[in-house]
Amino acid sequence: MDQPAHLPLPKRADDLDAVREHIERMLAAGDTTGALDLLFDLLSRLRNHNEATQTRLLAALRKLYGRSSERFAPDEQGILNGILDDVAAAQTEAPAADPPAADPSNDPPRKSKPHGRGEMPANLPQRVKRVGLSDEQRTCPCCQKPLRIFGVESRWYIDYEPGSIFVRVFECEKGACPSCPDAGVAQADAPARPIPGAQVGPGMLARVLVEKAQDQMPLYRQLGRFKREGFDLADSTLQGWWDAGADKLSRLIPVLRERLLQAPAVEIDATILPVLDRDHPKGLHIGSIWTQAVRGLGVVYGYEHGKKLGLQSVIATLLPSTNPSDPAKPIPRFVMDGEWLIARELAVLCKPPQCCMMHARRYFEKAFQAKDLRASVAMGYFRTLFDIERRAKDLSSAERQVLREAESAPVLEALREWITEMWPSAPPRTPLGVALRYSANRWMQLGLFVLDGDLPVDTGEAERQHRRIALGRKNYLFAGSDAGAVRLCTVLSLCGCCHMLGIDPWQYLRDVLDRMPDGLTDDQLRALLPMNWKTGTPET
């Protein structure tokens, strides 16, 4: 009797009875070998199905109750050292995987808040500064006699310094000539405000921006905090301050992206951000935030509507100019997570990207958590590679490349031989099989770092910068619009650069907002970037 090519897995007791009858017919016909093959094939597929189900269950339980760190536990470390006797001397520690039914008709009528700018808050302390007339203004333009000061006109805005909210008042002198009534009145000019027409100073505006972007505090929580400090503010006013401040700083983002793309290696990764959308059936759509990070230099975030790749703007920046007289643009080497769609988009630059070793290791870590101890061999090799990188952290690019060629290359070759040896014995859909094929299909891109001392081995910096976005999603949940998401990325980029460079973001933004008039050239904007601001670039 002919054996069917694929027998479906039994799901009920009736199916088991049908399988038993089928095997009995094969035995009665004398096809003992075929019956045994069919039985063992069925048992093998049942075992694989059970292992896959158990793996998914363990992954779900770990996500709910387990630790998120990918370091080895002490008992797991002992298992690994027992398996890897030949590389135990080079293994010192595991690498970090850096990773509402009331009736509305009975409600009392609500009293609407008065609109308008309002009066100066009387309960806030004031810091008064006298602004005198300039030397030219002190002389009457008609008779050249000195003006007689007869009064002042107050201009004020709300400002902030750490620990206090106060009103900064500028008393601008006014003067007139007693002998020339037709000469008019001369008045001193108050310092320009960061936002024209808004009564907010650079310190208060910087606080609003930093608390939302760096400290992940939504605007409604900031309103409550202001109220506790004795300053009652309308939510529309605070929202206007945020929008105008982010729009003012947006002029720095193109030159910041250009500066980061001049680095020899740029890490790139993406995450999602829900955005309100009235036209969407669910009320919101999923946008993408693309992160470009350079270790020790800075980070820039870019928003794209929907789940797009978001690389077109980056690629357009790097492509050669159509003007032959323009100088050639340096093209960095990108470090990515191994996604083929991203690699396909970057192929136009003719420089293959480095794939992340941390992502490759993560698949073996999942296989190890699924109780496949064979994966611990690969994890030992990865740990040796990361140990070498920790030793090379403070070396120069040339010294790092020499160290990698001498020590990392043999470890990579040993790992490649082990993957080749394990390939036939690991079914494709098992966790170990998925890990083996992920690394094997990207092997050339995984090992590019050996040939270039400037290349990082993983996208750890870009993923660490995603923590700021992930924490923000838990606080403000979504962006109000695509424009709001772009503003969020603007302030996130500057705060992320300050954090990476060890700069106080409030000090930086207060200074830049106070020194950033309209009409600045690209060179003047570059002087205000965090990496130039820190090194003492002359003020604009």
Coordinates of C-alpha atoms in Angstrom, one line a residue:
M1 CA 0.0 0.0 0.0
D2 CA 1.3 3.4 -0.9
Q3 CA 2.2 5.7 2.0
P4 CA 0.7 9.2 1.8
A5 CA 3.4 11.9 1.5
H6 CA 2.1 14.0 4.4
L7 CA -0.3 12.8 7.1
P8 CA -2.0 15.6 8.9
L9 CA -1.3 15.9 12.6
P10 CA -4.1 14.4 14.7
K11 CA -6.0 17.0 16.7
R12 CA -8.9 14.8 18.2
A13 CA -9.3 11.2 19.4
D14 CA -11.2 10.4 16.2
D15 CA -8.1 11.4 14.2
L16 CA -6.0 8.9 16.2
D17 CA -8.5 6.1 15.5
A18 CA -8.2 6.9 11.8
V19 CA -4.4 6.8 11.9
R20 CA -4.5 3.5 13.8
E21 CA -6.8 2.0 11.2
H22 CA -4.6 3.2 8.4
I23 CA -1.5 1.6 10.0
E24 CA -3.4 -1.7 10.6
R25 CA -4.3 -1.8 6.9
M26 CA -0.6 -1.3 6.0
L27 CA 0.5 -4.1 8.3
A28 CA -2.2 -6.4 7.0
A29 CA -0.9 -5.7 3.5
G30 CA 2.6 -6.7 4.6
D31 CA 4.1 -3.1 4.4
T32 CA 5.8 -3.3 7.8
T33 CA 8.6 -0.9 6.8
G34 CA 6.1 1.7 5.5
A35 CA 4.0 1.5 8.6
L36 CA 7.0 2.0 10.8
D37 CA 8.2 4.9 8.7
L38 CA 4.8 6.5 8.8
L39 CA 4.6 6.0 12.6
F40 CA 8.1 7.5 13.2
D41 CA 7.3 10.4 10.8
L42 CA 4.2 11.2 12.7
L43 CA 5.9 11.0 16.1
S44 CA 8.7 13.2 14.8
R45 CA 6.3 15.9 13.6
L46 CA 4.3 15.7 16.9
R47 CA 7.6 16.2 18.8
N48 CA 8.5 19.2 16.7
H49 CA 5.0 20.6 17.1
N50 CA 5.2 20.1 20.9
E51 CA 8.7 21.7 21.1
A52 CA 7.5 24.7 19.1
T53 CA 4.5 25.1 21.4
Q54 CA 6.6 24.8 24.5
T55 CA 9.1 27.4 23.1
R56 CA 6.2 29.9 22.5
L57 CA 4.9 29.2 26.0
L58 CA 8.3 29.8 27.6
A59 CA 8.8 33.0 25.6
A60 CA 5.3 34.3 26.7
L61 CA 6.0 33.4 30.3
R62 CA 9.4 35.1 30.2
K63 CA 7.9 38.2 28.7
L64 CA 5.3 38.3 31.5
Y65 CA 7.3 37.3 34.5
G66 CA 10.9 36.8 33.5
R67 CA 13.9 39.1 33.4
S68 CA 14.5 41.1 30.3
S69 CA 18.3 41.0 30.6
E70 CA 20.1 38.6 28.3
R71 CA 23.0 37.9 30.7
F72 CA 23.7 34.4 31.9
A73 CA 22.3 33.4 35.3
P74 CA 24.9 31.7 37.6
D75 CA 23.5 28.2 37.1
E76 CA 23.4 28.8 33.3
Q77 CA 27.0 30.0 33.5
G78 CA 28.1 26.7 35.0
I79 CA 26.4 24.7 32.2
L80 CA 28.2 26.8 29.6
N81 CA 31.6 26.5 31.1
G82 CA 31.2 22.7 31.3
I83 CA 30.5 22.6 27.5
L84 CA 33.1 25.0 26.3
D85 CA 36.3 23.7 27.9
D86 CA 38.4 24.9 25.0
V87 CA 37.4 28.5 25.2
A88 CA 36.7 28.8 29.0
A89 CA 40.0 30.7 29.6
A90 CA 38.9 33.5 27.3
Q91 CA 35.4 33.8 28.8
T92 CA 35.1 36.0 31.8
E93 CA 31.6 37.3 31.8
A94 CA 28.6 37.3 29.6
P95 CA 28.0 40.4 27.3
A96 CA 25.3 42.9 28.0
A97 CA 22.6 42.8 25.4
D98 CA 22.6 46.1 25.0
P99 CA 18.6 46.7 25.1
P100 CA -17.1 56.0 32.6
A101 CA -22.9 56.8 33.2
A102 CA -24.0 60.1 34.5
D103 CA -26.8 62.2 33.0
P104 CA -25.2 65.3 31.4
S105 CA -28.4 67.3 31.7
N106 CA -28.1 67.3 35.5
D107 CA -24.5 68.7 35.5
P108 CA -24.1 72.3 36.6
P109 CA -23.0 74.7 33.8
R110 CA -19.3 75.1 33.5
K111 CA -17.7 78.4 33.8
S112 CA -15.4 79.1 31.0
K113 CA -11.9 80.5 31.7
P114 CA -11.3 84.0 30.6
H115 CA -9.3 84.2 27.3
G116 CA -6.4 86.5 26.6
R117 CA -2.9 87.1 27.8
G118 CA -3.9 88.1 31.4
E119 CA -2.2 90.3 33.9
M120 CA 1.2 89.8 35.5
P121 CA 1.0 87.1 38.2
A122 CA 1.1 88.9 41.5
N123 CA 2.2 85.9 43.6
L124 CA 5.4 85.3 41.7
P125 CA 8.7 87.0 42.7
Q126 CA 10.0 89.6 40.3
R127 CA 13.5 90.2 39.2
V128 CA 13.6 93.8 37.8
K129 CA 16.3 95.0 35.5
R130 CA 16.6 98.6 34.3
V131 CA 17.2 99.0 30.6
G132 CA 18.7 102.4 29.8
L133 CA 18.7 104.3 26.6
S134 CA 21.6 103.9 24.3
D135 CA 24.2 106.7 23.9
E136 CA 22.6 107.6 20.5
Q137 CA 19.1 107.7 22.0
R138 CA 20.1 110.0 24.9
T139 CA 20.7 112.9 22.6
C140 CA 17.8 114.9 21.0
P141 CA 18.0 114.4 17.2
C142 CA 16.9 118.0 16.7
C143 CA 18.9 120.2 19.1
Q144 CA 21.5 117.6 20.2
K145 CA 20.7 118.3 23.9
P146 CA 20.5 115.4 26.4
L147 CA 17.0 114.0 26.9
R148 CA 15.3 114.2 30.3
I149 CA 14.2 110.7 31.6
F150 CA 10.6 111.0 32.7
G151 CA 9.5 107.4 33.1
V152 CA 9.7 103.7 32.2
E153 CA 7.6 101.2 30.5
S154 CA 7.6 97.6 31.8
R155 CA 7.9 94.6 29.6
W156 CA 7.7 91.2 31.3
Y157 CA 7.6 87.4 30.8
I158 CA 7.6 84.3 32.9
D159 CA 11.0 82.8 33.3
Y160 CA 12.5 79.9 35.2
E161 CA 15.7 78.9 36.9
P162 CA 16.2 75.6 38.7
G163 CA 14.2 75.8 41.9
S164 CA 12.2 78.9 41.2
I165 CA 9.7 80.4 38.8
F166 CA 9.8 84.2 38.6
V167 CA 8.9 87.2 36.5
R168 CA 11.7 88.9 34.7
V169 CA 10.8 92.6 34.3
F170 CA 12.7 94.9 32.0
E171 CA 12.1 98.6 32.8
C172 CA 12.8 100.3 29.5
E173 CA 13.6 103.9 29.9
K174 CA 11.7 106.5 27.9
G175 CA 13.1 110.0 27.3
A176 CA 12.1 113.2 25.5
C177 CA 13.6 116.6 24.9
P178 CA 12.0 119.5 26.8
S179 CA 13.0 122.0 24.1
C180 CA 11.8 120.0 21.1
P181 CA 8.2 118.6 21.7
D182 CA 8.0 117.6 18.1
A183 CA 11.0 115.3 18.4
G184 CA 8.9 112.5 19.9
V185 CA 9.8 110.0 22.6
A186 CA 12.8 107.7 22.6
Q187 CA 12.5 104.3 24.3
A188 CA 15.1 101.6 25.1
D189 CA 14.6 98.3 23.4
A190 CA 13.9 95.2 25.6
P191 CA 15.8 92.0 24.9
A192 CA 14.2 89.9 22.2
R193 CA 12.0 87.0 23.4
P194 CA 12.6 83.4 22.2
I195 CA 9.0 83.3 20.8
P196 CA 7.8 86.7 19.5
G197 CA 4.6 87.8 21.2
A198 CA 4.8 85.1 23.9
Q199 CA 5.5 86.0 27.5
V200 CA 7.9 83.2 28.1
G201 CA 11.7 83.4 28.7
P202 CA 14.3 81.0 27.5
G203 CA 14.7 79.3 30.9
M204 CA 11.0 78.5 31.2
L205 CA 10.7 77.4 27.6
A206 CA 13.8 75.2 28.0
R207 CA 12.2 73.6 31.1
V208 CA 9.0 72.8 29.2
L209 CA 11.0 71.2 26.3
V210 CA 13.4 69.2 28.5
E211 CA 10.7 67.9 30.9
K212 CA 8.7 66.4 28.0
A213 CA 11.5 65.2 25.8
Q214 CA 14.2 64.2 28.3
D215 CA 12.1 63.5 31.4
Q216 CA 9.1 62.1 29.5
M217 CA 6.6 64.3 31.4
P218 CA 3.5 65.0 29.4
L219 CA 2.2 68.6 29.3
Y220 CA -0.8 67.9 31.4
R221 CA 1.5 66.7 34.2
Q222 CA 3.6 69.8 33.8
L223 CA 0.5 71.9 34.3
G224 CA -0.2 70.2 37.6
R225 CA 3.4 70.7 38.7
F226 CA 3.2 74.4 37.8
K227 CA 0.0 74.8 39.8
R228 CA 1.7 73.2 42.8
E229 CA 4.5 75.8 42.5
G230 CA 2.0 78.6 42.5
F231 CA 1.8 79.3 38.7
D232 CA -1.6 78.7 37.1
L233 CA -1.3 78.3 33.4
A234 CA -3.7 77.4 30.6
D235 CA -3.1 74.2 28.8
S236 CA -3.4 75.9 25.4
T237 CA -0.7 78.3 26.4
L238 CA 1.7 75.5 27.4
Q239 CA 0.9 73.6 24.2
G240 CA 1.7 76.8 22.2
W241 CA 5.0 77.2 24.0
W242 CA 6.0 73.6 23.2
D243 CA 5.0 73.9 19.5
A244 CA 6.7 77.2 19.0
G245 CA 9.9 76.2 20.8
A246 CA 10.2 72.9 18.9
D247 CA 9.6 74.7 15.6
K248 CA 12.3 77.2 16.4
L249 CA 14.8 74.4 17.1
S250 CA 13.9 72.5 14.0
R251 CA 16.4 74.5 12.0
L252 CA 19.2 72.7 13.8
I253 CA 18.1 69.2 12.7
P254 CA 19.2 69.3 9.0
V255 CA 22.7 70.4 10.0
L256 CA 22.8 67.9 12.9
R257 CA 21.9 65.0 10.5
E258 CA 24.5 66.2 8.1
R259 CA 27.1 66.3 10.8
L260 CA 26.4 62.8 12.0
L261 CA 26.5 61.4 8.4
Q262 CA 30.0 62.6 8.2
A263 CA 31.1 60.0 10.7
P264 CA 32.7 56.8 9.4
A265 CA 30.0 54.6 11.0
V266 CA 26.4 55.3 11.7
E267 CA 24.0 53.0 13.6
I268 CA 20.5 53.0 12.3
D269 CA 17.3 51.4 13.8
A270 CA 13.6 52.1 14.0
T271 CA 10.7 51.9 16.5
I272 CA 7.0 52.8 16.4
L273 CA 5.0 55.7 17.7
P274 CA 1.1 55.8 17.7
V275 CA -0.3 59.0 16.3
L276 CA -3.9 60.3 16.5
D277 CA -5.7 60.2 13.2
R278 CA -9.4 61.2 12.9
D279 CA -9.6 59.7 9.4
H280 CA -8.4 56.3 10.6
P281 CA -11.0 53.6 11.6
K282 CA -9.2 53.0 14.9
G283 CA -8.6 56.7 15.6
L284 CA -4.8 56.5 15.3
H285 CA -2.2 55.2 13.0
I286 CA 1.3 53.8 13.6
G287 CA 4.2 56.0 12.6
S288 CA 7.9 55.1 12.5
I289 CA 10.8 56.9 14.3
W290 CA 14.1 56.2 12.7
T291 CA 17.2 56.7 14.9
Q292 CA 20.7 57.5 13.5
A293 CA 23.3 57.3 16.3
V294 CA 27.0 57.9 16.3
R295 CA 28.7 56.7 19.5
G296 CA 30.3 59.6 21.5
L297 CA 28.9 62.2 19.0
G298 CA 25.2 62.4 18.9
V299 CA 21.8 61.1 17.7
V300 CA 19.1 62.3 15.5
Y301 CA 15.5 61.0 15.2
G302 CA 13.4 61.2 12.1
Y303 CA 9.6 60.6 11.9
E304 CA 7.8 58.9 9.0
H305 CA 4.1 58.5 8.5
G306 CA 3.2 54.9 8.6
K307 CA 5.5 51.9 8.7
K308 CA 7.9 53.2 6.1
L309 CA 11.6 52.6 5.8
G310 CA 12.3 56.3 6.2
L311 CA 15.7 56.1 4.6
Q312 CA 14.9 58.2 1.5
S313 CA 15.9 61.4 3.1
V314 CA 19.2 59.9 4.4
I315 CA 20.0 58.4 1.1
A316 CA 19.2 61.7 -0.8
T317 CA 21.6 63.5 1.5
L318 CA 24.5 61.1 0.7
L319 CA 24.0 60.6 -3.0
P320 CA 26.5 62.6 -5.2
S321 CA 25.4 66.0 -6.4
T322 CA 24.4 66.5 -10.0
N323 CA 26.7 69.5 -10.1
P324 CA 30.2 68.3 -11.0
S325 CA 31.8 71.3 -9.2
D326 CA 30.4 70.2 -5.8
P327 CA 32.9 68.2 -3.6
A328 CA 32.3 64.5 -3.2
K329 CA 30.3 63.5 -0.1
P330 CA 31.7 61.0 2.3
I331 CA 29.5 58.0 2.7
P332 CA 29.5 56.3 6.1
R333 CA 29.2 52.6 6.8
F334 CA 25.8 51.9 8.3
V335 CA 25.3 49.4 11.1
M336 CA 21.8 47.8 11.1
D337 CA 19.9 44.9 12.6
G338 CA 20.0 42.6 9.6
E339 CA 16.6 43.5 8.1
W340 CA 16.8 42.7 4.3
L341 CA 14.5 45.6 3.4
I342 CA 16.9 48.1 5.0
A343 CA 19.9 46.5 3.3
R344 CA 18.1 46.7 -0.1
E345 CA 17.4 50.4 0.4
L346 CA 21.1 51.1 1.4
A347 CA 22.4 49.1 -1.6
V348 CA 22.3 52.2 -3.8
L349 CA 25.2 53.6 -1.7
C350 CA 27.4 50.7 -2.8
K351 CA 28.7 50.2 0.7
P352 CA 27.3 47.0 2.3
P353 CA 26.1 47.6 5.9
Q354 CA 27.5 45.9 9.0
C355 CA 24.9 43.6 10.6
C356 CA 24.4 43.7 14.3
M357 CA 26.2 40.9 16.2
M358 CA 23.9 41.5 19.2
H359 CA 20.8 40.6 17.1
A360 CA 22.5 37.4 15.9
R361 CA 23.4 36.4 19.4
R362 CA 19.8 37.1 20.6
Y363 CA 18.5 34.3 18.4
F364 CA 20.9 31.8 20.1
E365 CA 19.9 33.2 23.5
K366 CA 16.3 32.4 22.7
A367 CA 17.3 28.9 21.7
F368 CA 19.2 28.5 25.0
Q369 CA 16.1 29.7 26.9
A370 CA 14.1 27.0 25.0
K371 CA 16.4 24.5 26.8
D372 CA 18.6 23.7 23.7
L373 CA 22.0 23.5 25.3
R374 CA 23.7 23.4 22.0
A375 CA 23.1 27.1 21.6
S376 CA 25.4 27.7 24.5
V377 CA 28.4 26.9 22.3
A378 CA 27.5 29.8 20.0
M379 CA 26.9 32.1 22.9
G380 CA 30.4 31.3 24.2
Y381 CA 31.9 32.4 20.9
F382 CA 29.8 35.6 21.0
R383 CA 30.9 36.3 24.5
T384 CA 34.6 36.0 23.5
L385 CA 33.9 38.5 20.7
F386 CA 32.3 41.0 23.0
D387 CA 35.1 40.6 25.6
I388 CA 37.6 41.5 22.8
E389 CA 35.5 44.6 22.0
R390 CA 35.5 45.7 25.6
R391 CA 39.3 45.6 25.6
A392 CA 39.4 47.5 22.4
K393 CA 37.0 50.2 23.5
D394 CA 39.7 52.8 24.4
L395 CA 42.1 52.0 21.5
S396 CA 42.5 53.9 18.3
S397 CA 40.8 52.8 15.1
A398 CA 44.1 51.3 13.7
E399 CA 44.9 49.5 17.0
R400 CA 41.4 48.2 17.2
Q401 CA 41.6 46.8 13.7
V402 CA 44.9 45.0 14.5
L403 CA 43.4 43.5 17.6
R404 CA 40.3 42.3 15.7
E405 CA 42.3 40.7 13.0
A406 CA 44.5 38.9 15.5
E407 CA 41.9 37.7 18.0
S408 CA 38.3 38.2 16.6
A409 CA 38.9 36.7 13.2
P410 CA 39.9 33.2 14.6
V411 CA 36.8 33.2 16.8
L412 CA 34.6 34.1 13.9
E413 CA 36.1 31.3 11.8
A414 CA 35.5 28.8 14.6
L415 CA 31.9 30.0 14.9
R416 CA 31.4 29.7 11.2
E417 CA 32.7 26.1 11.3
W418 CA 30.4 25.3 14.2
I419 CA 27.4 26.7 12.3
T420 CA 28.3 24.6 9.3
E421 CA 28.5 21.5 11.4
M422 CA 25.2 22.1 13.2
W423 CA 23.3 23.1 10.1
P424 CA 22.1 19.6 9.1
S425 CA 21.0 18.6 12.6
A426 CA 18.8 21.6 13.4
P427 CA 15.3 21.7 11.8
P428 CA 14.6 25.1 10.2
R429 CA 11.6 26.0 12.4
T430 CA 13.3 25.2 15.8
P431 CA 14.8 28.1 17.7
L432 CA 18.3 26.8 17.0
G433 CA 17.5 26.3 13.3
V434 CA 16.3 29.9 13.1
A435 CA 19.4 31.2 14.9
L436 CA 21.7 29.2 12.6
R437 CA 20.1 30.4 9.4
Y438 CA 19.9 34.0 10.5
S439 CA 23.6 34.1 11.1
A440 CA 24.5 32.1 8.0
N441 CA 22.4 34.2 5.7
R442 CA 24.1 37.4 6.9
W443 CA 27.6 36.0 7.6
M444 CA 29.5 38.4 5.3
Q445 CA 27.8 41.5 6.8
L446 CA 28.3 40.2 10.4
G447 CA 32.1 40.0 9.9
L448 CA 32.8 43.4 8.2
F449 CA 33.9 44.9 11.5
V450 CA 37.1 42.9 11.4
L451 CA 38.2 44.9 8.4
D452 CA 37.4 48.3 9.7
G453 CA 38.4 49.6 13.2
D454 CA 35.7 52.3 13.1
L455 CA 32.8 49.9 12.8
P456 CA 30.9 49.0 16.0
V457 CA 29.9 45.3 16.2
D458 CA 26.3 46.0 17.1
T459 CA 23.5 48.7 17.1
G460 CA 23.6 49.0 20.9
E461 CA 23.8 52.8 21.0
A462 CA 20.8 53.2 18.7
E463 CA 18.8 50.7 20.8
R464 CA 19.8 52.5 24.0
Q465 CA 18.5 55.7 22.4
H466 CA 15.1 54.0 21.8
R467 CA 14.6 53.8 25.6
R468 CA 13.8 57.5 25.6
I469 CA 11.0 56.9 23.1
A470 CA 9.7 53.7 24.8
L471 CA 9.5 55.5 28.1
G472 CA 7.7 58.4 26.5
R473 CA 5.1 56.0 24.9
K474 CA 4.2 54.7 28.4
N475 CA 3.6 58.3 29.6
Y476 CA 2.0 60.3 26.8
L477 CA 0.9 57.1 24.9
F478 CA 0.7 58.8 21.4
A479 CA 1.5 61.9 19.4
G480 CA -1.3 64.3 18.6
S481 CA -0.5 64.6 14.9
D482 CA 2.2 64.0 12.4
A483 CA 3.5 67.5 13.0
G484 CA 3.5 66.8 16.7
A485 CA 5.6 63.7 16.2
V486 CA 8.1 65.7 14.1
R487 CA 8.4 68.3 16.9
L488 CA 8.9 65.5 19.4
C489 CA 11.8 64.1 17.3
T490 CA 13.3 67.6 17.1
V491 CA 13.6 68.1 20.8
L492 CA 14.4 64.4 21.4
S493 CA 17.4 64.7 19.0
L494 CA 18.9 67.7 20.8
C495 CA 18.3 66.2 24.3
G496 CA 19.8 62.9 23.2
C497 CA 22.9 64.6 21.9
C498 CA 23.3 66.5 25.2
H499 CA 22.8 63.2 27.2
M500 CA 25.4 61.4 25.1
L501 CA 27.9 64.3 25.4
G502 CA 27.4 64.9 29.1
I503 CA 25.7 68.3 28.7
D504 CA 22.9 69.6 30.8
P505 CA 20.0 69.8 28.3
W506 CA 18.3 72.6 30.1
Q507 CA 21.5 74.8 30.1
Y508 CA 22.0 74.0 26.4
L509 CA 18.5 74.8 25.3
R510 CA 18.2 77.9 27.4
D511 CA 21.4 79.3 25.9
V512 CA 20.5 78.3 22.3
L513 CA 17.0 79.6 22.5
D514 CA 18.4 82.9 23.7
R515 CA 20.9 83.1 20.9
M516 CA 19.0 81.9 17.9
P517 CA 17.4 84.7 15.9
D518 CA 15.9 84.3 12.5
G519 CA 18.1 84.3 9.4
L520 CA 21.1 82.3 10.7
T521 CA 23.3 80.7 8.1
D522 CA 24.2 77.1 8.1
D523 CA 27.6 77.8 9.5
Q524 CA 26.0 79.8 12.4
L525 CA 23.6 77.0 13.0
R526 CA 26.4 74.5 13.1
A527 CA 28.1 76.5 15.9
L528 CA 24.9 75.9 18.0
L529 CA 25.0 72.1 17.7
P530 CA 25.6 70.3 21.0
M531 CA 29.0 68.9 19.9
N532 CA 30.2 72.4 18.9
W533 CA 28.6 74.1 21.8
K534 CA 30.4 71.9 24.3
T535 CA 33.8 72.5 22.7
G536 CA 33.5 76.2 23.1
T537 CA 32.7 77.3 19.5
P538 CA 32.5 81.1 19.4
E539 CA 29.1 82.4 19.9
T540 CA 27.0 83.5 16.9

